[in-house]
């Protein structure tokens, strides 16, 4: 709490004054692609809540509308991203900044800047703090995107044992050390779920706070095609981070046809007196294979949960040791 408090004091201390050590503890990262108008409004709003130009980094994906100039005009650093898409932009930023925490937010003026201090303060007890879009302005999010978001979040919760409401939100704060060893395979808009998946499965804590969500300024970049890509990325993450998911899928693929064939064989035998020996054996084999896989899946799930609990305990002990060392250093 103390550290977050210091960070917040720094945040409120003065938007454009010289940097203090505390102010360098966090950086707000804004990925942009032809976002001149939205970026201008987002930057001005960030300044109004006390985030100085030196604490902001714009990572541009090759805009042709003068987005970077809009940033530089306000004394904000704008760099060109490596690779393609929003995910590579965020990765470029994570490599470029040397801070304890980063706040990542879309630069289209959809997310209110007033939540930056709150998200940073939450990092005192969590590794990632998500601004969950609980109150979208009318017309800010199309029904198909809202539904897709709900489905993908439910899937994420099932695989990673979390209770999130908006894993795909474009505004979140994250402790940089919690990202060590992240896989870096997601594309475009899949970066949000990749970060959350890494943190959840390495014993990290993810928290949420409800925030408002405004209509975007400028042209939308996310299409339904991107939703499909996010789903594919989520499938890949599920397979990589939680083997129970794959084994459950195999169990269902074996048991469902197994029981269907067994029901048909039983019906023909009992009501019509026709015996299907071969199909009967196939059904038994499928059900036996399915049951064995389901048992393995439960074991895999149990082991995964145990791994997460152990990782959390190790992380907790490390943090406590770090705080004790810091206290000794203070005195
Ligand atoms: N650097 C970089 N930024 C990108 C790229 N694609 C999108 N962005 C930025 O990423 C942020 C999110 O993109 P949006 O188009 O707003 O996507 P969204 O927020 O999911 O969708 P909306 O509901 O339309 O707001 C915006 O600030 C974009 O300018 C890219 O390829 N490179
Ligand atoms: Mg947006």
PDB file of C-alpha atoms in Angstrom, residues 212-321:
ATOM      1  CA  UNK A 212     -16.955   3.408 -18.006  1.00  0.00           C
ATOM      2  CA  UNK A 213     -16.397   2.887 -21.712  1.00  0.00           C
ATOM      3  CA  UNK A 214     -16.979   5.674 -24.232  1.00  0.00           C
ATOM      4  CA  UNK A 215     -17.699   5.717 -27.935  1.00  0.00           C
ATOM      5  CA  UNK A 216     -14.404   5.738 -29.820  1.00  0.00           C
ATOM      6  CA  UNK A 217     -13.076   8.788 -31.655  1.00  0.00           C
ATOM      7  CA  UNK A 218     -11.866   7.985 -35.199  1.00  0.00           C
ATOM      8  CA  UNK A 219     -11.987   4.813 -37.272  1.00  0.00           C
ATOM      9  CA  UNK A 220     -12.342   1.368 -35.709  1.00  0.00           C
ATOM     10  CA  UNK A 221      -9.526  -1.173 -36.420  1.00  0.00           C
ATOM     11  CA  UNK A 222     -11.012  -4.276 -34.804  1.00  0.00           C
ATOM     12  CA  UNK A 223     -13.260  -6.403 -37.052  1.00  0.00           C
ATOM     13  CA  UNK A 224     -15.146  -9.699 -36.606  1.00  0.00           C
ATOM     14  CA  UNK A 225     -12.108 -11.383 -38.288  1.00  0.00           C
ATOM     15  CA  UNK A 226     -10.003 -10.257 -35.323  1.00  0.00           C
ATOM     16  CA  UNK A 227     -12.518 -11.884 -32.968  1.00  0.00           C
ATOM     17  CA  UNK A 228     -11.844 -15.223 -34.693  1.00  0.00           C
ATOM     18  CA  UNK A 229      -8.084 -14.682 -34.371  1.00  0.00           C
ATOM     19  CA  UNK A 230      -8.493 -13.907 -30.649  1.00  0.00           C
ATOM     20  CA  UNK A 231     -10.485 -17.172 -30.249  1.00  0.00           C
ATOM     21  CA  UNK A 232      -7.705 -19.127 -32.014  1.00  0.00           C
ATOM     22  CA  UNK A 233      -5.094 -17.505 -29.786  1.00  0.00           C
ATOM     23  CA  UNK A 234      -7.197 -18.401 -26.751  1.00  0.00           C
ATOM     24  CA  UNK A 235      -7.339 -22.034 -27.915  1.00  0.00           C
ATOM     25  CA  UNK A 236      -3.548 -22.078 -28.289  1.00  0.00           C
ATOM     26  CA  UNK A 237      -3.119 -20.529 -24.828  1.00  0.00           C
ATOM     27  CA  UNK A 238      -5.527 -23.080 -23.338  1.00  0.00           C
ATOM     28  CA  UNK A 239      -3.540 -25.962 -24.827  1.00  0.00           C
ATOM     29  CA  UNK A 240      -0.229 -24.532 -23.726  1.00  0.00           C
ATOM     30  CA  UNK A 241      -1.087 -23.455 -20.205  1.00  0.00           C
ATOM     31  CA  UNK A 242      -3.653 -26.017 -19.151  1.00  0.00           C
ATOM     32  CA  UNK A 243      -3.270 -29.607 -20.447  1.00  0.00           C
ATOM     33  CA  UNK A 244      -6.522 -30.544 -18.656  1.00  0.00           C
ATOM     34  CA  UNK A 245      -8.364 -28.587 -21.330  1.00  0.00           C
ATOM     35  CA  UNK A 246      -6.964 -30.764 -24.163  1.00  0.00           C
ATOM     36  CA  UNK A 247      -7.564 -34.012 -22.276  1.00  0.00           C
ATOM     37  CA  UNK A 248     -11.160 -32.960 -21.487  1.00  0.00           C
ATOM     38  CA  UNK A 249     -11.675 -32.261 -25.207  1.00  0.00           C
ATOM     39  CA  UNK A 250     -10.344 -35.757 -26.080  1.00  0.00           C
ATOM     40  CA  UNK A 251     -12.561 -37.300 -23.357  1.00  0.00           C
ATOM     41  CA  UNK A 252     -15.656 -35.606 -24.811  1.00  0.00           C
ATOM     42  CA  UNK A 253     -14.729 -36.633 -28.366  1.00  0.00           C
ATOM     43  CA  UNK A 254     -14.580 -40.285 -27.217  1.00  0.00           C
ATOM     44  CA  UNK A 255     -17.432 -40.435 -24.700  1.00  0.00           C
ATOM     45  CA  UNK A 256     -20.143 -38.581 -26.627  1.00  0.00           C
ATOM     46  CA  UNK A 257     -20.060 -40.889 -29.717  1.00  0.00           C
ATOM     47  CA  UNK A 258     -19.430 -43.869 -27.379  1.00  0.00           C
ATOM     48  CA  UNK A 259     -22.649 -43.288 -25.435  1.00  0.00           C
ATOM     49  CA  UNK A 260     -24.633 -42.490 -28.603  1.00  0.00           C
ATOM     50  CA  UNK A 261     -23.560 -45.796 -30.248  1.00  0.00           C
ATOM     51  CA  UNK A 262     -24.165 -47.732 -26.988  1.00  0.00           C
ATOM     52  CA  UNK A 263     -27.723 -46.304 -26.708  1.00  0.00           C
ATOM     53  CA  UNK A 264     -28.492 -47.288 -30.312  1.00  0.00           C
ATOM     54  CA  UNK A 265     -27.054 -50.822 -29.832  1.00  0.00           C
ATOM     55  CA  UNK A 266     -29.082 -51.259 -26.609  1.00  0.00           C
ATOM     56  CA  UNK A 267     -32.289 -49.998 -28.267  1.00  0.00           C
ATOM     57  CA  UNK A 268     -31.945 -52.380 -31.248  1.00  0.00           C
ATOM     58  CA  UNK A 269     -31.214 -55.330 -28.946  1.00  0.00           C
ATOM     59  CA  UNK A 270     -33.947 -54.702 -26.338  1.00  0.00           C
ATOM     60  CA  UNK A 271     -36.786 -53.546 -28.614  1.00  0.00           C
ATOM     61  CA  UNK A 272     -36.021 -55.217 -31.967  1.00  0.00           C
ATOM     62  CA  UNK A 273     -33.922 -58.190 -30.894  1.00  0.00           C
ATOM     63  CA  UNK A 274     -31.093 -57.245 -33.311  1.00  0.00           C
ATOM     64  CA  UNK A 275     -27.579 -57.726 -31.965  1.00  0.00           C
ATOM     65  CA  UNK A 276     -24.663 -55.508 -33.160  1.00  0.00           C
ATOM     66  CA  UNK A 277     -21.587 -57.146 -31.620  1.00  0.00           C
ATOM     67  CA  UNK A 278     -18.959 -55.087 -33.463  1.00  0.00           C
ATOM     68  CA  UNK A 279     -20.693 -51.756 -32.738  1.00  0.00           C
ATOM     69  CA  UNK A 280     -21.121 -52.853 -29.134  1.00  0.00           C
ATOM     70  CA  UNK A 281     -17.380 -53.439 -28.787  1.00  0.00           C
ATOM     71  CA  UNK A 282     -16.617 -50.100 -30.475  1.00  0.00           C
ATOM     72  CA  UNK A 283     -18.980 -48.303 -28.036  1.00  0.00           C
ATOM     73  CA  UNK A 284     -17.361 -49.969 -25.012  1.00  0.00           C
ATOM     74  CA  UNK A 285     -13.868 -49.062 -26.278  1.00  0.00           C
ATOM     75  CA  UNK A 286     -14.876 -45.433 -26.841  1.00  0.00           C
ATOM     76  CA  UNK A 287     -16.502 -45.127 -23.412  1.00  0.00           C
ATOM     77  CA  UNK A 288     -13.534 -46.792 -21.693  1.00  0.00           C
ATOM     78  CA  UNK A 289     -11.056 -44.494 -23.506  1.00  0.00           C
ATOM     79  CA  UNK A 290     -13.227 -41.466 -22.714  1.00  0.00           C
ATOM     80  CA  UNK A 291     -13.523 -42.339 -19.035  1.00  0.00           C
ATOM     81  CA  UNK A 292      -9.770 -42.882 -18.740  1.00  0.00           C
ATOM     82  CA  UNK A 293      -9.142 -39.502 -20.421  1.00  0.00           C
ATOM     83  CA  UNK A 294     -11.670 -37.759 -18.148  1.00  0.00           C
ATOM     84  CA  UNK A 295      -9.918 -39.220 -15.088  1.00  0.00           C
ATOM     85  CA  UNK A 296      -6.574 -38.013 -16.429  1.00  0.00           C
ATOM     86  CA  UNK A 297      -8.075 -34.574 -17.080  1.00  0.00           C
ATOM     87  CA  UNK A 298      -9.270 -34.314 -13.473  1.00  0.00           C
ATOM     88  CA  UNK A 299      -5.772 -35.286 -12.307  1.00  0.00           C
ATOM     89  CA  UNK A 300      -4.167 -32.771 -14.684  1.00  0.00           C
ATOM     90  CA  UNK A 301      -6.537 -30.067 -13.409  1.00  0.00           C
ATOM     91  CA  UNK A 302      -5.696 -30.950  -9.816  1.00  0.00           C
ATOM     92  CA  UNK A 303      -1.954 -30.810 -10.550  1.00  0.00           C
ATOM     93  CA  UNK A 304      -2.337 -27.506 -12.385  1.00  0.00           C
ATOM     94  CA  UNK A 305      -4.231 -25.960  -9.461  1.00  0.00           C
ATOM     95  CA  UNK A 306      -1.549 -27.282  -7.079  1.00  0.00           C
ATOM     96  CA  UNK A 307       1.179 -25.791  -9.278  1.00  0.00           C
ATOM     97  CA  UNK A 308      -0.622 -22.423  -9.213  1.00  0.00           C
ATOM     98  CA  UNK A 309      -1.020 -22.550  -5.421  1.00  0.00           C
ATOM     99  CA  UNK A 310       2.687 -23.352  -4.996  1.00  0.00           C
ATOM    100  CA  UNK A 311       3.732 -20.591  -7.377  1.00  0.00           C
ATOM    101  CA  UNK A 312       1.528 -18.146  -5.450  1.00  0.00           C
ATOM    102  CA  UNK A 313       3.122 -19.207  -2.167  1.00  0.00           C
ATOM    103  CA  UNK A 314       6.646 -18.812  -3.602  1.00  0.00           C
ATOM    104  CA  UNK A 315       5.746 -15.424  -5.019  1.00  0.00           C
ATOM    105  CA  UNK A 316       4.208 -14.324  -1.690  1.00  0.00           C
ATOM    106  CA  UNK A 317       7.332 -15.393   0.209  1.00  0.00           C
ATOM    107  CA  UNK A 318       9.578 -13.566  -2.254  1.00  0.00           C
ATOM    108  CA  UNK A 319       7.541 -10.349  -1.934  1.00  0.00           C
ATOM    109  CA  UNK A 320       7.609 -10.568   1.883  1.00  0.00           C
ATOM    110  CA  UNK A 321      11.403 -11.055   1.806  1.00  0.00           C
TER     111      UNK A 321
END
